[in-house]
């Protein structure tokens, strides 16, 4: 079934694991949850020997256990959950995994943008049916949030601070009163949330000041701040996990040399350190240099090697992908990368040789091409 989807949702992708966990789960379940909180945590973070299971459950989200536990406890209390953090910290992925484990449906999503309206979180109308038969529940189009209320499941709201204050205010009554009024109807004009309904929202901490949350809305969410991954080991695990998924999805048989992964991780660490010490925005790359962007660089290099190379990932190709992915402003970003290549990569290439030397040459070539 997953072969028919470009990107299968977590409940489809991991259906076998979820079925098995549900079959052995004898723990207490809040509301109409499909799994108990302990099993939800196990599904997200993976199993350990001490769990004593007959099969291994893969780890799907890499981060502190306490963040996952607090998120689960929040949803069990029927409060809204707000996951906030820098880009690429895995907020949306964690929200999807939690929804998949709790209610086997992670697709009831509203994407917050400047164009998101109140209709997107409440309801709209099928105009042709309204003209033909008038306004009724049949001619009403419920939003993903309203559908989640009616089914007693999790609704998701991505990039909450990207939506306007009017849309954010409309959430307040939903989170407080747990119902939506439909004043256009005379009968059956209130949709009440069933037990198990909650909202998982995400917010980008770099969007502060775009559309700040009101104090009233903040009070209705429990905040869980997801920090940037700083552990080299954890970041390597995340990149390997995502890369393995990519290779499997594209049916690509290609090894990821550990030395090239080390070069990628070290390069991002160097560039982050340079960004932290920069005194102006012109001295910082526009890229957030997140783990997600590392994965994107590696994905680009792997696909380039597979389709246009000799099906072997090389340092020169990785360097070209890194420069091409991170050089978003011309000439500012190219100047920053050129400085990094001359000041950091070149000495390493001369000292260590081998793949660092190839990485040096590939980066120089890519910078010269884009200049």
Short mmCIF file of C-alpha atoms in Angstrom, two decimals:
data_model
loop_
_atom_site.label_atom_id
_atom_site.label_comp_id
_atom_site.label_asym_id
_atom_site.label_seq_id
_atom_site.Cartn_x
_atom_site.Cartn_y
_atom_site.Cartn_z
CA UNK A 1 0.00 0.00 0.00
CA UNK A 2 2.84 2.43 0.79
CA UNK A 3 4.20 1.97 -2.76
CA UNK A 4 1.10 3.80 -4.05
CA UNK A 5 1.91 6.92 -2.00
CA UNK A 6 4.73 9.38 -2.51
CA UNK A 7 4.84 9.83 1.26
CA UNK A 8 2.77 7.49 3.39
CA UNK A 9 1.49 8.89 6.72
CA UNK A 10 2.96 7.32 9.84
CA UNK A 11 -0.14 5.21 10.58
CA UNK A 12 0.16 3.57 7.15
CA UNK A 13 3.93 3.33 7.10
CA UNK A 14 4.11 1.68 10.51
CA UNK A 15 0.73 -0.09 10.43
CA UNK A 16 2.24 -3.48 11.25
CA UNK A 17 4.02 -2.15 14.34
CA UNK A 18 0.91 -0.32 15.50
CA UNK A 19 -1.27 -3.43 15.03
CA UNK A 20 1.17 -5.53 17.02
CA UNK A 21 1.50 -3.00 19.84
CA UNK A 22 -2.29 -2.71 20.04
CA UNK A 23 -2.61 -6.50 20.27
CA UNK A 24 -0.30 -6.76 23.31
CA UNK A 25 -1.31 -3.51 25.02
CA UNK A 26 -3.05 -4.09 28.33
CA UNK A 27 -2.31 -0.70 29.87
CA UNK A 28 -4.92 1.94 30.77
CA UNK A 29 -5.93 4.12 27.81
CA UNK A 30 -7.27 7.68 28.13
CA UNK A 31 -10.52 8.42 26.30
CA UNK A 32 -10.70 6.49 23.02
CA UNK A 33 -6.95 6.14 22.52
CA UNK A 34 -5.82 3.16 20.45
CA UNK A 35 -2.66 2.71 22.56
CA UNK A 36 -1.83 3.36 26.19
CA UNK A 37 0.58 6.22 26.98
CA UNK A 38 3.41 3.74 27.64
CA UNK A 39 2.91 2.12 24.25
CA UNK A 40 2.69 5.51 22.53
CA UNK A 41 6.07 6.40 24.01
CA UNK A 42 7.50 3.04 22.99
CA UNK A 43 6.23 3.49 19.41
CA UNK A 44 7.86 6.93 19.12
CA UNK A 45 11.16 6.25 20.88
CA UNK A 46 11.61 2.58 20.03
CA UNK A 47 12.03 -0.47 22.25
CA UNK A 48 14.88 -1.45 24.54
CA UNK A 49 15.91 -4.84 25.91
CA UNK A 50 14.45 -3.96 29.29
CA UNK A 51 10.99 -3.70 27.68
CA UNK A 52 10.98 -7.48 27.24
CA UNK A 53 9.13 -7.46 23.91
CA UNK A 54 9.14 -10.34 21.44
CA UNK A 55 10.08 -8.02 18.59
CA UNK A 56 12.01 -4.81 18.15
CA UNK A 57 10.18 -1.52 17.68
CA UNK A 58 12.21 0.97 15.67
CA UNK A 59 13.09 4.39 17.02
CA UNK A 60 11.39 7.05 14.92
CA UNK A 61 12.05 10.30 16.73
CA UNK A 62 15.41 11.20 18.20
CA UNK A 63 15.34 13.49 21.17
CA UNK A 64 14.97 13.69 24.92
CA UNK A 65 12.51 11.17 26.38
CA UNK A 66 11.05 13.83 28.67
CA UNK A 67 9.76 15.88 25.72
CA UNK A 68 7.81 12.90 24.40
CA UNK A 69 6.44 12.00 27.84
CA UNK A 70 5.29 15.55 28.55
CA UNK A 71 3.62 15.71 25.14
CA UNK A 72 1.74 12.47 25.80
CA UNK A 73 0.65 13.58 29.29
CA UNK A 74 -0.62 16.88 27.85
CA UNK A 75 -2.77 15.08 25.28
CA UNK A 76 -4.07 12.69 27.93
CA UNK A 77 -5.30 15.71 29.88
CA UNK A 78 -7.22 16.97 26.81
CA UNK A 79 -5.26 20.22 26.76
CA UNK A 80 -3.81 21.57 23.53
CA UNK A 81 -0.16 20.78 22.85
CA UNK A 82 2.16 23.34 21.26
CA UNK A 83 5.50 22.07 19.99
CA UNK A 84 7.83 25.01 19.49
CA UNK A 85 11.40 25.11 18.25
CA UNK A 86 13.80 26.03 15.46
CA UNK A 87 13.28 24.73 11.92
CA UNK A 88 14.37 21.13 11.42
CA UNK A 89 14.01 20.01 15.03
CA UNK A 90 11.38 17.39 14.20
CA UNK A 91 8.27 19.12 15.59
CA UNK A 92 5.96 18.11 12.76
CA UNK A 93 7.33 14.56 12.68
CA UNK A 94 6.73 14.17 16.42
CA UNK A 95 3.19 15.53 16.02
CA UNK A 96 2.52 13.04 13.23
CA UNK A 97 3.87 10.10 15.22
CA UNK A 98 1.84 11.01 18.30
CA UNK A 99 -1.36 11.33 16.25
CA UNK A 100 -0.70 8.03 14.47
CA UNK A 101 -0.14 6.16 17.75
CA UNK A 102 -3.05 7.72 19.63
CA UNK A 103 -5.82 7.61 17.02
CA UNK A 104 -4.33 6.03 13.87
CA UNK A 105 -5.02 9.22 11.91
CA UNK A 106 -2.39 11.93 11.45
CA UNK A 107 -3.89 13.53 8.33
CA UNK A 108 -6.37 15.97 9.91
CA UNK A 109 -4.02 18.90 9.37
CA UNK A 110 -4.46 22.66 8.92
CA UNK A 111 -1.43 24.45 7.49
CA UNK A 112 -1.04 27.91 8.96
CA UNK A 113 -0.22 30.65 6.45
CA UNK A 114 -1.06 34.31 5.94
CA UNK A 115 -3.96 33.08 3.79
CA UNK A 116 -5.46 30.71 6.36
CA UNK A 117 -8.97 31.81 7.33
CA UNK A 118 -11.43 30.95 10.08
CA UNK A 119 -13.20 28.65 7.60
CA UNK A 120 -10.09 26.46 7.50
CA UNK A 121 -10.44 25.61 11.18
CA UNK A 122 -14.26 25.58 11.42
CA UNK A 123 -16.33 24.90 8.30
CA UNK A 124 -17.27 26.17 4.86
CA UNK A 125 -20.11 25.46 2.43
CA UNK A 126 -20.59 23.50 -0.77
CA UNK A 127 -21.94 26.40 -2.83
CA UNK A 128 -23.70 24.28 -5.47
CA UNK A 129 -25.51 22.23 -2.81
CA UNK A 130 -26.51 25.38 -0.92
CA UNK A 131 -28.01 26.85 -4.11
CA UNK A 132 -29.87 23.61 -4.86
CA UNK A 133 -31.06 22.59 -1.39
CA UNK A 134 -30.20 25.39 1.01
CA UNK A 135 -27.85 25.36 3.97
CA UNK A 136 -27.82 22.10 5.92
CA UNK A 137 -25.36 19.78 7.61
CA UNK A 138 -25.19 17.90 4.32
CA UNK A 139 -24.02 20.98 2.41
CA UNK A 140 -21.51 21.93 5.09
CA UNK A 141 -17.80 21.14 4.56
CA UNK A 142 -16.17 20.52 7.96
CA UNK A 143 -12.58 21.55 8.48
CA UNK A 144 -9.97 18.99 9.57
CA UNK A 145 -10.27 20.41 13.10
CA UNK A 146 -14.06 20.01 13.13
CA UNK A 147 -13.70 16.48 11.76
CA UNK A 148 -11.30 15.70 14.60
CA UNK A 149 -13.85 17.05 17.08
CA UNK A 150 -16.64 14.90 15.65
CA UNK A 151 -14.48 11.76 15.66
CA UNK A 152 -12.79 12.37 19.03
CA UNK A 153 -9.27 12.26 17.58
CA UNK A 154 -6.23 14.50 17.23
CA UNK A 155 -6.29 17.52 14.93
CA UNK A 156 -3.03 19.17 13.90
CA UNK A 157 -2.25 22.82 13.21
CA UNK A 158 1.09 23.45 11.52
CA UNK A 159 2.92 26.79 11.83
CA UNK A 160 0.39 28.38 14.18
CA UNK A 161 2.23 31.72 14.38
CA UNK A 162 2.09 32.03 10.58
CA UNK A 163 -1.69 32.45 10.73
CA UNK A 164 -3.38 35.75 11.53
CA UNK A 165 -4.72 36.78 14.93
CA UNK A 166 -8.33 36.24 13.78
CA UNK A 167 -7.61 32.59 13.06
CA UNK A 168 -5.72 32.15 16.31
CA UNK A 169 -8.61 33.71 18.24
CA UNK A 170 -11.04 31.24 16.65
CA UNK A 171 -9.04 28.45 18.27
CA UNK A 172 -9.61 29.85 21.74
CA UNK A 173 -13.28 28.88 21.89
CA UNK A 174 -12.56 25.46 20.38
CA UNK A 175 -9.90 24.73 22.99
CA UNK A 176 -11.96 26.19 25.84
CA UNK A 177 -15.56 25.22 25.11
CA UNK A 178 -14.87 22.12 22.98
CA UNK A 179 -17.66 22.92 20.55
CA UNK A 180 -18.32 24.93 17.38
CA UNK A 181 -21.57 26.80 16.77
CA UNK A 182 -23.10 26.95 13.28
CA UNK A 183 -25.35 30.05 13.37
CA UNK A 184 -26.48 29.54 9.76
CA UNK A 185 -28.51 26.48 10.82
CA UNK A 186 -31.68 26.43 12.91
CA UNK A 187 -31.39 22.80 14.02
CA UNK A 188 -28.39 20.59 14.73
CA UNK A 189 -26.32 23.76 14.87
CA UNK A 190 -23.64 22.81 17.39
CA UNK A 191 -20.79 20.37 16.89
CA UNK A 192 -19.53 19.04 20.21
CA UNK A 193 -16.07 17.53 20.55
CA UNK A 194 -16.06 13.86 21.51
CA UNK A 195 -13.72 12.54 24.24
CA UNK A 196 -10.22 12.10 22.84
CA UNK A 197 -10.24 15.30 20.79
CA UNK A 198 -7.21 17.54 21.14
CA UNK A 199 -5.00 19.76 19.00
CA UNK A 200 -1.27 19.46 18.40
CA UNK A 201 0.08 22.74 17.07
CA UNK A 202 3.61 23.56 15.96
CA UNK A 203 5.34 26.92 15.88
CA UNK A 204 8.69 28.01 14.53
CA UNK A 205 10.66 29.92 17.15
CA UNK A 206 12.26 31.96 14.35
CA UNK A 207 8.82 33.33 13.48
CA UNK A 208 8.56 35.34 16.68
CA UNK A 209 6.99 38.66 15.86
CA UNK A 210 5.19 37.41 12.75
CA UNK A 211 1.86 36.77 14.52
CA UNK A 212 2.55 36.40 18.23
CA UNK A 213 0.14 34.27 20.23
CA UNK A 214 -2.21 36.08 22.56
CA UNK A 215 -1.96 35.40 26.27
CA UNK A 216 -5.45 33.85 26.14
CA UNK A 217 -4.39 31.33 23.51
CA UNK A 218 -1.11 30.60 25.30
CA UNK A 219 -3.04 29.65 28.43
CA UNK A 220 -4.90 26.98 26.50
CA UNK A 221 -1.76 25.22 25.30
CA UNK A 222 0.91 23.32 27.14
CA UNK A 223 4.25 24.34 25.62
CA UNK A 224 6.94 21.77 24.83
CA UNK A 225 10.10 23.38 23.49
CA UNK A 226 12.09 21.13 21.17
CA UNK A 227 15.76 22.20 21.22
CA UNK A 228 18.18 22.02 18.34
CA UNK A 229 20.06 18.71 18.31
CA UNK A 230 23.55 19.42 19.61
CA UNK A 231 24.74 15.87 20.15
CA UNK A 232 26.89 14.72 17.24
CA UNK A 233 25.82 11.14 17.85
CA UNK A 234 22.08 11.93 17.89
CA UNK A 235 22.36 14.02 14.76
CA UNK A 236 24.21 11.22 12.97
CA UNK A 237 21.44 8.78 13.98
CA UNK A 238 18.75 11.10 12.61
CA UNK A 239 20.57 11.57 9.30
CA UNK A 240 21.18 7.82 8.94
CA UNK A 241 17.54 7.04 9.76
CA UNK A 242 16.17 9.47 7.17
CA UNK A 243 18.74 8.46 4.56
CA UNK A 244 17.87 4.79 4.98
CA UNK A 245 14.22 5.68 4.36
CA UNK A 246 15.19 7.59 1.23
CA UNK A 247 17.22 4.70 -0.16
CA UNK A 248 14.40 2.27 0.54
CA UNK A 249 11.78 4.51 -1.06
CA UNK A 250 13.80 4.96 -4.24
CA UNK A 251 15.02 1.34 -4.27
CA UNK A 252 18.61 2.59 -4.33
CA UNK A 253 21.43 0.26 -3.34
CA UNK A 254 24.11 2.70 -2.22
CA UNK A 255 26.35 2.70 0.85
CA UNK A 256 26.78 5.82 2.97
CA UNK A 257 30.50 5.91 3.87
CA UNK A 258 30.90 6.89 7.55
CA UNK A 259 33.76 9.25 6.63
CA UNK A 260 31.47 11.28 4.35
CA UNK A 261 28.81 11.50 7.05
CA UNK A 262 31.52 12.81 9.41
CA UNK A 263 32.51 15.43 6.82
CA UNK A 264 28.89 16.55 6.46
CA UNK A 265 28.33 16.75 10.23
CA UNK A 266 31.62 18.60 10.77
CA UNK A 267 30.87 21.08 7.99
CA UNK A 268 27.50 21.97 9.47
CA UNK A 269 29.03 22.25 12.94
CA UNK A 270 31.68 24.64 11.59
CA UNK A 271 29.14 26.75 9.74
CA UNK A 272 26.88 26.94 12.82
CA UNK A 273 29.82 28.10 14.93
CA UNK A 274 30.62 30.77 12.34
CA UNK A 275 26.98 31.90 12.30
CA UNK A 276 26.93 32.10 16.11
CA UNK A 277 29.99 34.34 16.16
CA UNK A 278 28.85 36.58 13.28
CA UNK A 279 28.01 40.17 14.15
CA UNK A 280 25.51 40.85 11.35
CA UNK A 281 23.01 39.00 9.16
CA UNK A 282 25.23 39.55 6.13
CA UNK A 283 27.85 37.33 7.81
CA UNK A 284 25.37 34.51 8.39
CA UNK A 285 24.02 32.05 5.87
CA UNK A 286 20.32 32.46 5.18
CA UNK A 287 19.96 28.71 5.83
CA UNK A 288 19.02 27.69 9.36
CA UNK A 289 21.69 24.94 9.13
CA UNK A 290 19.23 22.50 10.69
CA UNK A 291 19.40 18.73 10.80
CA UNK A 292 16.62 18.67 8.20
CA UNK A 293 18.83 20.68 5.84
CA UNK A 294 21.68 18.24 6.37
CA UNK A 295 19.33 15.47 5.31
CA UNK A 296 18.36 17.50 2.24
CA UNK A 297 22.01 17.99 1.26
CA UNK A 298 22.72 14.28 1.62
CA UNK A 299 19.54 13.34 -0.28
CA UNK A 300 20.56 15.62 -3.15
CA UNK A 301 24.04 14.09 -3.26
CA UNK A 302 22.74 10.51 -3.17
CA UNK A 303 20.22 11.06 -5.97
CA UNK A 304 22.82 12.89 -8.08
CA UNK A 305 25.27 10.02 -7.60
CA UNK A 306 22.62 7.45 -8.46
CA UNK A 307 21.24 9.09 -11.59
CA UNK A 308 24.23 11.03 -12.96
CA UNK A 309 27.27 9.45 -11.33
CA UNK A 310 28.72 5.97 -10.97
CA UNK A 311 26.25 5.08 -8.16
CA UNK A 312 28.94 5.72 -5.55
CA UNK A 313 28.62 8.65 -3.16
CA UNK A 314 31.78 10.76 -3.35
CA UNK A 315 33.04 13.74 -1.35
CA UNK A 316 33.13 15.93 -4.46
CA UNK A 317 29.41 15.34 -5.11
CA UNK A 318 28.59 15.97 -1.44
CA UNK A 319 30.44 19.29 -1.55
CA UNK A 320 28.55 20.39 -4.65
CA UNK A 321 25.23 19.53 -3.03
CA UNK A 322 26.14 21.40 0.14
CA UNK A 323 27.09 24.56 -1.73
CA UNK A 324 24.09 24.34 -4.04
CA UNK A 325 21.67 23.84 -1.14
CA UNK A 326 23.04 26.52 1.20
CA UNK A 327 23.90 29.29 -1.29
CA UNK A 328 20.48 30.96 -1.40
CA UNK A 329 21.59 34.58 -1.59
CA UNK A 330 23.99 35.72 -4.24
CA UNK A 331 26.59 37.02 -3.54
CA UNK A 332 26.26 37.07 0.28
CA UNK A 333 25.97 33.31 0.91
CA UNK A 334 28.57 32.48 -1.73
CA UNK A 335 31.02 34.84 -0.04
CA UNK A 336 30.43 33.16 3.34
CA UNK A 337 30.90 29.68 1.86
CA UNK A 338 33.99 30.77 -0.06
CA UNK A 339 35.49 32.11 3.17
CA UNK A 340 34.71 28.82 4.92
CA UNK A 341 36.25 26.78 2.12
CA UNK A 342 39.47 28.81 2.10
CA UNK A 343 39.77 29.23 5.86
CA UNK A 344 38.65 25.81 7.13
CA UNK A 345 38.26 23.19 4.40
CA UNK A 346 41.50 24.02 2.60
CA UNK A 347 43.74 23.50 5.69
CA UNK A 348 41.92 20.23 6.43
CA UNK A 349 42.36 19.09 2.85
CA UNK A 350 46.10 19.78 3.00
CA UNK A 351 46.48 18.15 6.40
CA UNK A 352 44.21 15.10 6.05
CA UNK A 353 44.10 14.68 2.27
CA UNK A 354 41.84 11.91 0.99
CA UNK A 355 38.14 12.74 1.05
CA UNK A 356 38.64 16.15 2.63
CA UNK A 357 40.79 17.06 -0.39
CA UNK A 358 38.03 15.86 -2.74
CA UNK A 359 35.49 17.79 -0.67
CA UNK A 360 37.68 20.90 -1.04
CA UNK A 361 37.88 20.56 -4.81
CA UNK A 362 34.17 19.86 -5.20
CA UNK A 363 33.24 22.92 -3.15
CA UNK A 364 35.61 25.19 -5.06
CA UNK A 365 34.15 24.02 -8.35
CA UNK A 366 30.55 24.56 -7.16
CA UNK A 367 31.30 28.04 -5.81
CA UNK A 368 33.04 29.03 -9.05
CA UNK A 369 30.07 27.76 -11.09
CA UNK A 370 27.56 29.78 -9.04
CA UNK A 371 29.66 32.95 -8.87
#
